[in-house]
CSV table of N, CA, C and O and ligand atoms in Angstrom, one decimal:
chain,number,residue,atom,x,y,z
A,1,UNK,N,-21.7,-9.6,4.3
A,1,UNK,CA,-20.6,-9.4,3.3
A,1,UNK,C,-19.2,-9.3,4.1
A,1,UNK,O,-19.1,-8.5,5.0
A,2,UNK,N,-18.3,-10.1,3.7
A,2,UNK,CA,-16.8,-10.1,4.2
A,2,UNK,C,-16.2,-8.9,3.7
A,2,UNK,O,-16.2,-8.5,2.5
A,3,UNK,N,-15.6,-8.0,4.7
A,3,UNK,CA,-14.9,-6.7,4.2
A,3,UNK,C,-13.6,-7.2,3.3
A,3,UNK,O,-12.9,-8.3,3.6
A,4,UNK,N,-13.1,-6.2,2.4
A,4,UNK,CA,-11.9,-6.6,1.7
A,4,UNK,C,-10.7,-6.4,2.7
A,4,UNK,O,-9.8,-7.2,2.8
A,5,UNK,N,-10.8,-5.3,3.5
A,5,UNK,CA,-9.8,-5.1,4.5
A,5,UNK,C,-10.5,-4.9,6.0
A,5,UNK,O,-11.3,-3.9,6.0
A,6,UNK,N,-10.1,-5.7,6.7
A,6,UNK,CA,-10.7,-5.6,8.2
A,6,UNK,C,-9.3,-5.2,9.2
A,6,UNK,O,-8.6,-6.4,9.3
A,7,UNK,N,-9.3,-4.4,9.8
A,7,UNK,CA,-8.4,-4.0,10.7
A,7,UNK,C,-8.9,-3.9,12.1
A,7,UNK,O,-9.8,-3.2,12.3
A,8,UNK,N,-8.4,-4.6,13.1
A,8,UNK,CA,-9.0,-4.8,14.4
A,8,UNK,C,-8.0,-4.5,15.5
A,8,UNK,O,-7.0,-5.3,15.6
A,9,UNK,N,-8.1,-3.6,16.3
A,9,UNK,CA,-7.4,-3.3,17.6
A,9,UNK,C,-5.9,-3.2,17.2
A,9,UNK,O,-5.0,-3.6,17.9
A,10,UNK,N,-5.4,-2.6,16.1
A,10,UNK,CA,-4.1,-2.6,15.7
A,10,UNK,C,-3.3,-1.6,16.5
A,10,UNK,O,-3.7,-0.6,16.8
A,11,UNK,N,-2.0,-2.2,17.0
A,11,UNK,CA,-1.2,-1.4,17.9
A,11,UNK,C,0.2,-1.4,16.9
A,11,UNK,O,0.6,-2.4,16.5
A,12,UNK,N,0.8,-0.3,17.2
A,12,UNK,CA,2.1,-0.3,16.8
A,12,UNK,C,2.7,1.2,17.1
A,12,UNK,O,2.2,2.0,17.6
A,13,UNK,N,4.1,1.3,16.8
A,13,UNK,CA,4.8,2.5,17.2
A,13,UNK,C,6.3,2.3,17.1
A,13,UNK,O,6.8,1.5,16.2
A,14,UNK,N,7.0,3.1,17.7
A,14,UNK,CA,8.4,3.3,17.5
A,14,UNK,C,9.1,3.3,19.0
A,14,UNK,O,8.8,4.2,19.8
A,15,UNK,N,9.9,2.2,19.1
A,15,UNK,CA,10.6,2.3,20.6
A,15,UNK,C,9.6,2.1,21.7
A,15,UNK,O,8.7,1.2,21.8
A,16,UNK,N,9.7,3.1,22.4
A,16,UNK,CA,8.8,3.3,23.7
A,16,UNK,C,7.5,4.1,23.2
A,16,UNK,O,6.5,3.9,24.0
A,17,UNK,N,7.3,4.5,22.1
A,17,UNK,CA,6.3,5.5,21.7
A,17,UNK,C,5.2,4.7,20.9
A,17,UNK,O,5.4,4.1,19.8
A,18,UNK,N,4.0,4.4,21.5
A,18,UNK,CA,3.1,3.7,20.9
A,18,UNK,C,2.0,4.7,20.2
A,18,UNK,O,1.7,5.6,20.7
A,19,UNK,N,2.1,4.6,18.9
A,19,UNK,CA,1.3,5.4,17.9
A,19,UNK,C,0.1,5.0,17.7
A,19,UNK,O,-0.9,5.9,17.7
A,20,UNK,N,-0.1,3.7,17.3
A,20,UNK,CA,-1.5,3.0,17.0
A,20,UNK,C,-2.0,2.5,18.4
A,20,UNK,O,-1.3,1.5,18.8
A,21,UNK,N,-3.2,2.9,18.8
A,21,UNK,CA,-3.7,2.3,20.1
A,21,UNK,C,-5.0,1.7,19.9
A,21,UNK,O,-5.9,2.2,20.4
A,22,UNK,N,-4.9,0.6,19.2
A,22,UNK,CA,-6.1,-0.1,19.0
A,22,UNK,C,-7.0,0.5,17.8
A,22,UNK,O,-8.1,0.9,18.0
A,23,UNK,N,-6.5,0.4,16.7
A,23,UNK,CA,-7.1,1.1,15.4
A,23,UNK,C,-8.0,0.1,14.9
A,23,UNK,O,-7.6,-1.2,14.6
A,24,UNK,N,-9.2,0.3,14.7
A,24,UNK,CA,-10.3,-0.4,13.9
A,24,UNK,C,-10.6,0.3,12.6
A,24,UNK,O,-11.0,1.4,12.7
A,25,UNK,N,-10.7,-0.4,11.5
A,25,UNK,CA,-10.9,0.1,10.3
A,25,UNK,C,-11.4,-0.9,9.3
A,25,UNK,O,-10.8,-2.0,9.2
A,26,UNK,N,-12.5,-0.7,8.6
A,26,UNK,CA,-13.1,-1.6,7.6
A,26,UNK,C,-13.1,-1.0,6.3
A,26,UNK,O,-13.6,0.0,6.2
A,27,UNK,N,-12.8,-1.7,5.2
A,27,UNK,CA,-12.9,-1.1,4.0
A,27,UNK,C,-13.6,-2.2,3.2
A,27,UNK,O,-13.2,-3.5,3.0
A,28,UNK,N,-14.8,-2.0,2.5
A,28,UNK,CA,-15.4,-2.9,1.6
A,28,UNK,C,-14.8,-3.0,0.4
A,28,UNK,O,-14.3,-1.7,-0.2
A,29,UNK,N,-15.1,-3.9,-0.5
A,29,UNK,CA,-14.7,-4.0,-2.0
A,29,UNK,C,-15.3,-2.8,-2.6
A,29,UNK,O,-16.5,-2.6,-2.6
A,30,UNK,N,-14.5,-2.2,-3.5
A,30,UNK,CA,-15.2,-1.1,-4.2
A,30,UNK,C,-15.3,0.2,-3.4
A,30,UNK,O,-15.7,1.2,-4.2
A,31,UNK,N,-15.0,0.2,-2.3
A,31,UNK,CA,-15.1,1.4,-1.3
A,31,UNK,C,-13.8,2.2,-1.5
A,31,UNK,O,-12.7,1.6,-1.5
A,32,UNK,N,-13.9,3.6,-1.3
A,32,UNK,CA,-12.9,4.5,-1.0
A,32,UNK,C,-13.0,5.0,0.2
A,32,UNK,O,-14.0,5.6,0.5
A,33,UNK,N,-11.8,4.8,1.0
A,33,UNK,CA,-11.8,5.4,2.4
A,33,UNK,C,-10.7,6.3,2.5
A,33,UNK,O,-9.5,6.1,2.2
A,34,UNK,N,-10.9,7.5,2.9
A,34,UNK,CA,-9.9,8.6,3.3
A,34,UNK,C,-9.6,8.7,4.7
A,34,UNK,O,-10.5,8.6,5.5
A,35,UNK,N,-8.4,8.7,5.1
A,35,UNK,CA,-7.9,8.8,6.5
A,35,UNK,C,-7.6,10.2,6.7
A,35,UNK,O,-6.5,10.6,6.1
A,36,UNK,N,-8.1,11.0,7.5
A,36,UNK,CA,-7.8,12.3,7.8
A,36,UNK,C,-7.1,12.5,9.2
A,36,UNK,O,-7.5,11.7,10.1
A,37,UNK,N,-6.2,13.3,9.4
A,37,UNK,CA,-5.7,13.5,10.7
A,37,UNK,C,-4.5,14.7,10.6
A,37,UNK,O,-3.9,14.7,9.5
A,38,UNK,N,-4.3,15.2,11.8
A,38,UNK,CA,-3.5,16.2,11.7
A,38,UNK,C,-2.0,15.7,11.5
A,38,UNK,O,-1.7,14.4,11.6
A,39,UNK,N,-1.0,16.4,11.2
A,39,UNK,CA,0.4,16.0,11.0
A,39,UNK,C,0.9,15.3,12.4
A,39,UNK,O,0.8,15.9,13.3
A,40,UNK,N,1.4,14.0,12.2
A,40,UNK,CA,1.8,13.4,13.4
A,40,UNK,C,0.8,12.5,13.8
A,40,UNK,O,1.1,11.8,15.0
A,41,UNK,N,-0.4,12.5,13.3
A,41,UNK,CA,-1.5,11.6,14.1
A,41,UNK,C,-1.3,10.3,13.9
A,41,UNK,O,-1.8,9.5,14.6
A,42,UNK,N,-0.6,9.7,13.0
A,42,UNK,CA,-0.3,8.3,12.7
A,42,UNK,C,-0.8,7.9,11.4
A,42,UNK,O,-0.8,6.4,11.3
A,43,UNK,N,-1.1,8.5,10.5
A,43,UNK,CA,-1.6,8.1,9.3
A,43,UNK,C,-0.6,7.1,8.5
A,43,UNK,O,-0.9,6.0,8.1
A,44,UNK,N,0.5,7.7,8.5
A,44,UNK,CA,1.7,6.9,7.8
A,44,UNK,C,2.1,5.8,8.5
A,44,UNK,O,2.3,4.7,7.9
A,45,UNK,N,1.9,5.8,9.8
A,45,UNK,CA,2.4,4.7,10.6
A,45,UNK,C,1.3,3.5,10.4
A,45,UNK,O,1.7,2.4,10.3
A,46,UNK,N,0.1,3.9,10.3
A,46,UNK,CA,-1.1,2.9,10.2
A,46,UNK,C,-0.7,2.2,8.8
A,46,UNK,O,-0.8,1.0,8.7
A,47,UNK,N,-0.5,3.1,7.7
A,47,UNK,CA,-0.3,2.5,6.4
A,47,UNK,C,0.9,1.6,6.5
A,47,UNK,O,0.7,0.5,5.9
A,48,UNK,N,2.0,1.9,7.1
A,48,UNK,CA,3.2,1.0,7.0
A,48,UNK,C,3.1,-0.2,8.0
A,48,UNK,O,3.6,-1.2,7.7
A,49,UNK,N,2.3,-0.1,9.1
A,49,UNK,CA,2.0,-1.3,9.9
A,49,UNK,C,1.1,-2.2,9.1
A,49,UNK,O,1.5,-3.5,9.0
A,50,UNK,N,0.1,-1.8,8.5
A,50,UNK,CA,-0.8,-2.6,7.6
A,50,UNK,C,0.0,-3.4,6.6
A,50,UNK,O,-0.2,-4.6,6.3
A,51,UNK,N,0.9,-2.7,6.0
A,51,UNK,CA,1.5,-3.3,4.9
A,51,UNK,C,2.9,-4.0,5.3
A,51,UNK,O,3.7,-4.5,4.4
A,52,UNK,N,3.2,-4.2,6.6
A,52,UNK,CA,4.3,-5.0,7.1
A,52,UNK,C,5.5,-4.4,7.0
A,52,UNK,O,6.6,-5.0,7.2
A,53,UNK,N,5.6,-2.9,6.7
A,53,UNK,CA,6.9,-2.3,6.7
A,53,UNK,C,7.4,-2.2,8.1
A,53,UNK,O,8.5,-2.3,8.4
A,54,UNK,N,6.5,-2.0,9.1
A,54,UNK,CA,6.8,-1.8,10.4
A,54,UNK,C,6.0,-2.9,11.2
A,54,UNK,O,4.9,-3.2,10.8
A,55,UNK,N,6.4,-3.6,12.2
A,55,UNK,CA,5.6,-4.8,12.8
A,55,UNK,C,4.5,-4.3,13.6
A,55,UNK,O,4.6,-3.2,14.1
A,56,UNK,N,3.5,-5.0,13.6
A,56,UNK,CA,2.3,-4.8,14.5
A,56,UNK,C,2.6,-5.3,15.9
A,56,UNK,O,3.2,-6.1,16.2
A,57,UNK,N,2.2,-4.4,16.8
A,57,UNK,CA,2.6,-4.9,18.3
A,57,UNK,C,1.3,-5.6,18.8
A,57,UNK,O,1.4,-6.2,19.7
A,58,UNK,N,0.2,-5.5,18.0
A,58,UNK,CA,-1.0,-6.3,18.6
A,58,UNK,C,-2.0,-6.0,17.5
A,58,UNK,O,-2.0,-5.2,16.7
A,59,UNK,N,-3.1,-6.8,17.6
A,59,UNK,CA,-4.3,-6.6,16.7
A,59,UNK,C,-4.1,-7.4,15.4
A,59,UNK,O,-3.3,-8.2,15.4
A,60,UNK,N,-5.1,-7.2,14.4
A,60,UNK,CA,-5.2,-8.1,13.4
A,60,UNK,C,-5.5,-7.3,12.1
A,60,UNK,O,-6.0,-6.3,12.1
A,61,UNK,N,-4.9,-7.9,11.1
A,61,UNK,CA,-5.2,-7.3,9.6
A,61,UNK,C,-5.5,-8.4,8.7
A,61,UNK,O,-4.9,-9.4,8.5
A,62,UNK,N,-6.8,-8.4,8.3
A,62,UNK,CA,-7.5,-9.3,7.4
A,62,UNK,C,-7.6,-8.7,5.9
A,62,UNK,O,-8.2,-7.6,6.0
A,63,UNK,N,-7.1,-9.3,5.0
A,63,UNK,CA,-7.3,-8.7,3.5
A,63,UNK,C,-7.6,-9.8,2.7
A,63,UNK,O,-6.7,-10.9,2.6
A,64,UNK,N,-8.7,-9.6,2.0
A,64,UNK,CA,-9.0,-10.5,0.9
A,64,UNK,C,-9.2,-12.1,1.6
A,64,UNK,O,-8.7,-12.9,0.8
A,65,UNK,N,-9.5,-12.1,2.8
A,65,UNK,CA,-9.6,-13.4,3.3
A,65,UNK,C,-8.5,-14.0,3.7
A,65,UNK,O,-8.6,-15.1,4.3
A,66,UNK,N,-7.4,-13.3,3.8
A,66,UNK,CA,-6.1,-13.8,4.5
A,66,UNK,C,-5.7,-13.0,5.7
A,66,UNK,O,-5.9,-11.8,5.8
A,67,UNK,N,-5.1,-13.7,6.6
A,67,UNK,CA,-4.6,-13.0,7.8
A,67,UNK,C,-3.2,-12.4,7.6
A,67,UNK,O,-2.3,-13.2,7.3
A,68,UNK,N,-3.2,-11.2,7.4
A,68,UNK,CA,-1.8,-10.6,7.2
A,68,UNK,C,-1.2,-9.9,8.4
A,68,UNK,O,-0.4,-9.0,8.4
A,69,UNK,N,-1.8,-10.2,9.6
A,69,UNK,CA,-1.4,-9.5,10.7
A,69,UNK,C,0.0,-9.3,11.1
A,69,UNK,O,0.7,-8.4,11.5
A,70,UNK,N,0.8,-10.6,10.7
A,70,UNK,CA,2.2,-10.6,10.9
A,70,UNK,C,3.1,-10.8,9.6
A,70,UNK,O,4.2,-11.4,9.9
A,71,UNK,N,2.5,-10.7,8.5
A,71,UNK,CA,3.0,-11.0,7.3
A,71,UNK,C,4.2,-10.0,7.0
A,71,UNK,O,4.0,-8.9,7.3
A,72,UNK,N,5.2,-10.5,6.2
A,72,UNK,CA,6.3,-9.8,5.7
A,72,UNK,C,5.6,-9.0,4.6
A,72,UNK,O,4.8,-9.4,3.9
A,73,UNK,N,6.3,-7.7,4.3
A,73,UNK,CA,5.7,-6.9,3.3
A,73,UNK,C,5.7,-7.7,1.9
A,73,UNK,O,4.9,-7.2,1.0
A,74,UNK,N,6.6,-8.5,1.7
A,74,UNK,CA,6.6,-9.4,0.4
A,74,UNK,C,5.2,-10.1,0.4
A,74,UNK,O,4.6,-10.1,-1.0
A,75,UNK,N,4.9,-10.6,1.3
A,75,UNK,CA,3.6,-11.4,1.3
A,75,UNK,C,2.3,-10.5,1.1
A,75,UNK,O,1.3,-10.8,0.5
A,76,UNK,N,2.6,-9.3,1.8
A,76,UNK,CA,1.4,-8.4,1.7
A,76,UNK,C,1.2,-7.8,0.3
A,76,UNK,O,0.0,-7.9,0.0
A,77,UNK,N,2.3,-7.6,-0.4
A,77,UNK,CA,2.3,-7.2,-1.8
A,77,UNK,C,1.6,-8.3,-2.7
A,77,UNK,O,0.9,-8.1,-3.6
A,78,UNK,N,2.2,-9.5,-2.4
A,78,UNK,CA,1.7,-10.7,-3.1
A,78,UNK,C,0.2,-10.9,-2.9
A,78,UNK,O,-0.5,-11.4,-3.9
A,79,UNK,N,-0.3,-10.6,-1.8
A,79,UNK,CA,-1.8,-10.6,-1.5
A,79,UNK,C,-2.5,-9.6,-2.3
A,79,UNK,O,-3.8,-9.7,-2.4
A,80,UNK,N,-1.9,-8.5,-2.7
A,80,UNK,CA,-2.6,-7.6,-3.6
A,80,UNK,C,-2.8,-6.2,-2.9
A,80,UNK,O,-3.6,-5.5,-3.3
A,81,UNK,N,-2.2,-6.2,-1.8
A,81,UNK,CA,-2.4,-4.9,-0.8
A,81,UNK,C,-1.3,-4.1,-1.0
A,81,UNK,O,-0.1,-4.5,-0.6
A,82,UNK,N,-1.3,-3.0,-1.8
A,82,UNK,CA,-0.1,-2.3,-2.2
A,82,UNK,C,-0.2,-0.8,-1.9
A,82,UNK,O,-1.2,-0.2,-1.6
A,83,UNK,N,1.0,-0.2,-1.7
A,83,UNK,CA,1.0,1.3,-1.4
A,83,UNK,C,1.3,1.9,-2.9
A,83,UNK,O,2.1,1.5,-3.5
A,84,UNK,N,0.7,3.1,-3.0
A,84,UNK,CA,0.7,4.0,-4.2
A,84,UNK,C,1.6,5.1,-3.7
A,84,UNK,O,1.0,5.9,-2.9
A,85,UNK,N,2.8,5.3,-4.0
A,85,UNK,CA,3.7,6.3,-3.2
A,85,UNK,C,3.1,7.8,-3.6
A,85,UNK,O,2.6,8.0,-4.9
A,86,UNK,N,3.1,8.8,-2.8
A,86,UNK,CA,2.7,10.0,-3.0
A,86,UNK,C,3.7,10.8,-3.8
A,86,UNK,O,4.9,10.5,-3.7
A,87,UNK,N,3.3,12.0,-4.3
A,87,UNK,CA,4.2,13.0,-4.9
A,87,UNK,C,5.2,12.4,-5.8
A,87,UNK,O,4.9,11.7,-6.7
A,88,UNK,N,6.4,12.7,-5.6
A,88,UNK,CA,7.4,12.4,-6.4
A,88,UNK,C,8.4,11.1,-6.2
A,88,UNK,O,9.5,10.9,-6.6
A,89,UNK,N,7.7,10.2,-5.2
A,89,UNK,CA,8.4,9.2,-4.6
A,89,UNK,C,8.4,7.9,-5.7
A,89,UNK,O,7.8,6.9,-5.5
A,90,UNK,N,9.0,8.3,-6.9
A,90,UNK,CA,9.2,7.3,-7.9
A,90,UNK,C,10.7,6.6,-7.7
A,90,UNK,O,11.3,7.2,-7.0
A,91,UNK,N,11.1,5.7,-8.6
A,91,UNK,CA,12.3,5.2,-8.6
A,91,UNK,C,13.2,5.9,-9.6
A,91,UNK,O,13.0,5.8,-10.8
A,92,UNK,N,14.0,6.8,-9.2
A,92,UNK,CA,14.7,7.8,-10.2
A,92,UNK,C,15.5,7.2,-11.1
A,92,UNK,O,16.0,7.8,-12.1
A,93,UNK,N,16.1,6.2,-10.7
A,93,UNK,CA,16.9,5.4,-11.7
A,93,UNK,C,16.5,4.5,-12.8
A,93,UNK,O,17.0,3.8,-13.5
A,94,UNK,N,15.1,4.4,-12.7
A,94,UNK,CA,14.2,3.6,-13.6
A,94,UNK,C,13.6,4.5,-14.6
A,94,UNK,O,13.3,5.6,-14.3
A,95,UNK,N,13.4,3.9,-15.8
A,95,UNK,CA,12.6,4.7,-16.9
A,95,UNK,C,11.1,4.9,-16.4
A,95,UNK,O,10.7,4.2,-15.3
A,96,UNK,N,10.4,5.8,-17.0
A,96,UNK,CA,9.0,5.9,-17.0
A,96,UNK,C,8.4,4.6,-16.8
A,96,UNK,O,7.5,4.1,-16.1
A,97,UNK,N,8.8,3.9,-18.1
A,97,UNK,CA,8.0,2.6,-18.3
A,97,UNK,C,8.3,1.6,-17.3
A,97,UNK,O,7.3,0.9,-16.7
A,98,UNK,N,9.6,1.6,-16.6
A,98,UNK,CA,10.0,0.5,-15.7
A,98,UNK,C,9.2,0.8,-14.4
A,98,UNK,O,8.7,0.0,-13.7
A,99,UNK,N,9.0,2.1,-14.0
A,99,UNK,CA,8.3,2.6,-12.9
A,99,UNK,C,6.8,2.1,-13.0
A,99,UNK,O,6.2,1.6,-12.0
A,100,UNK,N,6.3,2.2,-14.2
A,100,UNK,CA,4.9,1.8,-14.4
A,100,UNK,C,4.8,0.2,-14.3
A,100,UNK,O,3.8,-0.4,-13.8
A,101,UNK,N,5.7,-0.5,-14.9
A,101,UNK,CA,5.6,-2.0,-14.8
A,101,UNK,C,5.9,-2.5,-13.5
A,101,UNK,O,5.4,-3.6,-13.2
A,102,UNK,N,6.4,-1.8,-12.6
A,102,UNK,CA,6.6,-2.3,-11.1
A,102,UNK,C,5.1,-2.7,-10.6
A,102,UNK,O,5.0,-3.6,-9.8
A,103,UNK,N,4.2,-1.9,-11.1
A,103,UNK,CA,2.8,-2.1,-10.6
A,103,UNK,C,2.2,-3.4,-10.9
A,103,UNK,O,1.3,-3.9,-10.3
A,104,UNK,N,2.8,-4.2,-11.9
A,104,UNK,CA,2.3,-5.5,-12.4
A,104,UNK,C,3.3,-6.4,-12.1
A,104,UNK,O,3.2,-7.5,-12.7
A,105,UNK,N,4.3,-6.4,-11.2
A,105,UNK,CA,5.4,-7.2,-11.1
A,105,UNK,C,5.1,-8.6,-10.6
A,105,UNK,O,5.5,-9.4,-11.0
A,106,UNK,N,4.2,-8.5,-9.6
A,106,UNK,CA,3.8,-9.8,-9.0
A,106,UNK,C,2.5,-10.3,-9.4
A,106,UNK,O,2.4,-11.7,-9.5
A,107,UNK,N,1.5,-9.6,-9.8
A,107,UNK,CA,0.2,-10.2,-10.0
A,107,UNK,C,-0.5,-9.9,-11.3
A,107,UNK,O,-1.1,-10.7,-11.8
A,108,UNK,N,-0.3,-8.7,-11.9
A,108,UNK,CA,-1.0,-8.4,-13.1
A,108,UNK,C,-0.2,-8.4,-14.3
A,108,UNK,O,-0.6,-7.7,-15.4
A,109,UNK,N,0.7,-9.3,-14.5
A,109,UNK,CA,1.6,-9.2,-15.5
A,109,UNK,C,1.0,-9.6,-16.9
A,109,UNK,O,1.1,-9.1,-17.9
A,110,UNK,N,-0.1,-10.4,-16.8
A,110,UNK,CA,-0.8,-10.9,-18.0
A,110,UNK,C,-1.6,-9.7,-18.5
A,110,UNK,O,-2.1,-9.7,-19.6
A,111,UNK,N,-2.0,-8.8,-17.6
A,111,UNK,CA,-2.9,-7.7,-17.9
A,111,UNK,C,-2.0,-6.4,-18.2
A,111,UNK,O,-2.5,-5.4,-18.3
A,112,UNK,N,-0.8,-6.6,-18.3
A,112,UNK,CA,0.2,-5.4,-18.2
A,112,UNK,C,-0.1,-4.6,-19.3
A,112,UNK,O,-0.3,-3.3,-19.3
A,113,UNK,N,-0.1,-5.1,-20.5
A,113,UNK,CA,-0.2,-4.3,-21.7
A,113,UNK,C,-1.5,-3.4,-21.7
A,113,UNK,O,-1.6,-2.3,-22.1
A,114,UNK,N,-2.7,-4.1,-21.6
A,114,UNK,CA,-3.9,-3.4,-21.4
A,114,UNK,C,-3.9,-2.3,-20.3
A,114,UNK,O,-4.4,-1.1,-20.6
A,115,UNK,N,-3.3,-2.7,-19.3
A,115,UNK,CA,-3.2,-1.6,-18.1
A,115,UNK,C,-2.5,-0.4,-18.6
A,115,UNK,O,-2.8,0.8,-18.3
A,116,UNK,N,-1.3,-0.6,-19.1
A,116,UNK,CA,-0.4,0.4,-19.6
A,116,UNK,C,-1.3,1.2,-20.7
A,116,UNK,O,-1.3,2.6,-20.6
A,117,UNK,N,-2.0,0.7,-21.5
A,117,UNK,CA,-3.0,1.4,-22.6
A,117,UNK,C,-3.7,2.5,-21.8
A,117,UNK,O,-4.0,3.5,-22.1
A,118,UNK,N,-4.4,1.7,-20.7
A,118,UNK,CA,-5.2,2.5,-19.9
A,118,UNK,C,-4.6,3.8,-19.2
A,118,UNK,O,-5.2,4.9,-19.3
A,119,UNK,N,-3.4,3.4,-18.8
A,119,UNK,CA,-2.7,4.5,-18.1
A,119,UNK,C,-2.3,5.8,-19.0
A,119,UNK,O,-2.5,7.0,-18.8
A,120,UNK,N,-1.9,5.3,-20.3
A,120,UNK,CA,-1.5,6.3,-21.2
A,120,UNK,C,-2.6,6.9,-21.8
A,120,UNK,O,-2.4,8.1,-22.2
A,121,UNK,N,-3.8,6.5,-21.8
A,121,UNK,CA,-5.1,7.2,-22.2
A,121,UNK,C,-5.4,8.3,-21.2
A,121,UNK,O,-5.7,9.3,-21.6
A,122,UNK,N,-5.1,8.0,-19.9
A,122,UNK,CA,-5.3,9.1,-19.1
A,122,UNK,C,-4.3,10.1,-18.7
A,122,UNK,O,-4.5,11.2,-18.7
A,123,UNK,N,-3.0,9.5,-18.9
A,123,UNK,CA,-1.8,10.5,-18.8
A,123,UNK,C,-1.0,10.4,-20.1
A,123,UNK,O,0.1,9.7,-20.1
A,124,UNK,N,-1.4,11.0,-21.2
A,124,UNK,CA,-0.7,10.9,-22.5
A,124,UNK,C,0.9,11.4,-22.4
A,124,UNK,O,1.6,10.6,-23.1
A,125,UNK,N,1.1,12.1,-21.4
A,125,UNK,CA,2.4,12.7,-21.3
A,125,UNK,C,3.5,11.5,-20.9
A,125,UNK,O,4.5,11.5,-21.3
A,126,UNK,N,2.9,10.5,-20.1
A,126,UNK,CA,3.7,9.6,-19.8
A,126,UNK,C,4.1,8.6,-21.0
A,126,UNK,O,5.4,8.1,-21.1
A,127,UNK,N,3.2,8.6,-21.9
A,127,UNK,CA,3.5,7.7,-23.1
A,127,UNK,C,4.7,8.5,-23.8
A,127,UNK,O,5.7,7.7,-24.3
A,128,UNK,N,4.6,9.7,-23.9
A,128,UNK,CA,5.6,10.5,-24.7
A,128,UNK,C,7.1,10.3,-24.0
A,128,UNK,O,8.1,10.2,-24.7
A,129,UNK,N,7.1,9.8,-22.8
A,129,UNK,CA,8.3,9.9,-22.0
A,129,UNK,C,8.7,8.6,-21.8
A,129,UNK,O,9.7,8.2,-21.3
B,1,ADP,N1,10.6,6.5,12.1
B,1,ADP,C1,10.1,7.1,13.2
B,1,ADP,N2,10.8,6.9,14.4
B,1,ADP,C2,10.1,7.4,15.4
B,1,ADP,N3,9.0,8.1,15.5
B,1,ADP,C3,8.3,8.3,14.4
B,1,ADP,C4,8.7,7.8,13.1
B,1,ADP,N4,8.0,8.0,12.1
B,1,ADP,C5,6.9,8.7,12.8
B,1,ADP,N5,7.1,8.8,14.0
B,1,ADP,C6,6.2,9.5,15.0
B,1,ADP,O1,5.0,8.8,15.1
B,1,ADP,C7,3.9,9.7,15.1
B,1,ADP,C8,3.1,9.5,13.9
B,1,ADP,O2,3.7,9.9,12.8
B,1,ADP,P1,3.2,9.6,11.4
B,1,ADP,O3,2.4,8.3,11.2
B,1,ADP,O4,4.2,10.0,10.3
B,1,ADP,O5,1.8,10.7,11.3
B,1,ADP,P2,1.2,11.3,9.9
B,1,ADP,O6,1.5,10.4,8.7
B,1,ADP,O7,-0.3,11.3,10.4
B,1,ADP,O8,1.6,12.6,9.8
B,1,ADP,C9,4.6,11.2,15.1
B,1,ADP,O9,4.6,11.6,16.5
B,1,ADP,C10,6.0,10.8,14.6
B,1,ADP,O10,6.8,11.9,15.1
B,2,MG,MG1,2.2,10.9,6.8
């Protein structure tokens, strides 16, 4: 079976500092993978290099049969590989609904209404707001 996400030998960092020194990671479709590590270990850097926010210095990223190793983050999002921001990192100038709609901006527009219903069933407070 081809993995949904296949990271091989990924390298990256900041200036002279190499943070990712050959990271290998495989995620199968339907699988949940948690990345654990102490503060400063490189979890966010890995996330951001995989998503094209910072450039990869080496190695490969394959997602859903596509090579995203050097892709711009716009292409990464279009391919369906997205980050869900932690904590309160929403867009404060947008409404609750607009923040939710962003999740279907590129790919899931036709499923938007159904997906919103699902979200509101899980988080009724969001519907109120
Ligand atoms: N924008 C940045 N510029 C320079 N160094 C950074 C930057 N972001 C993170 N680092 C450094 O990269 C290393 C990994 O950080 P990070 O990926 O944020 O770790 P984690 O998310 O696991 O806590 C740390 O040494 C951190 O200080
Ligand atoms: Mg982090």
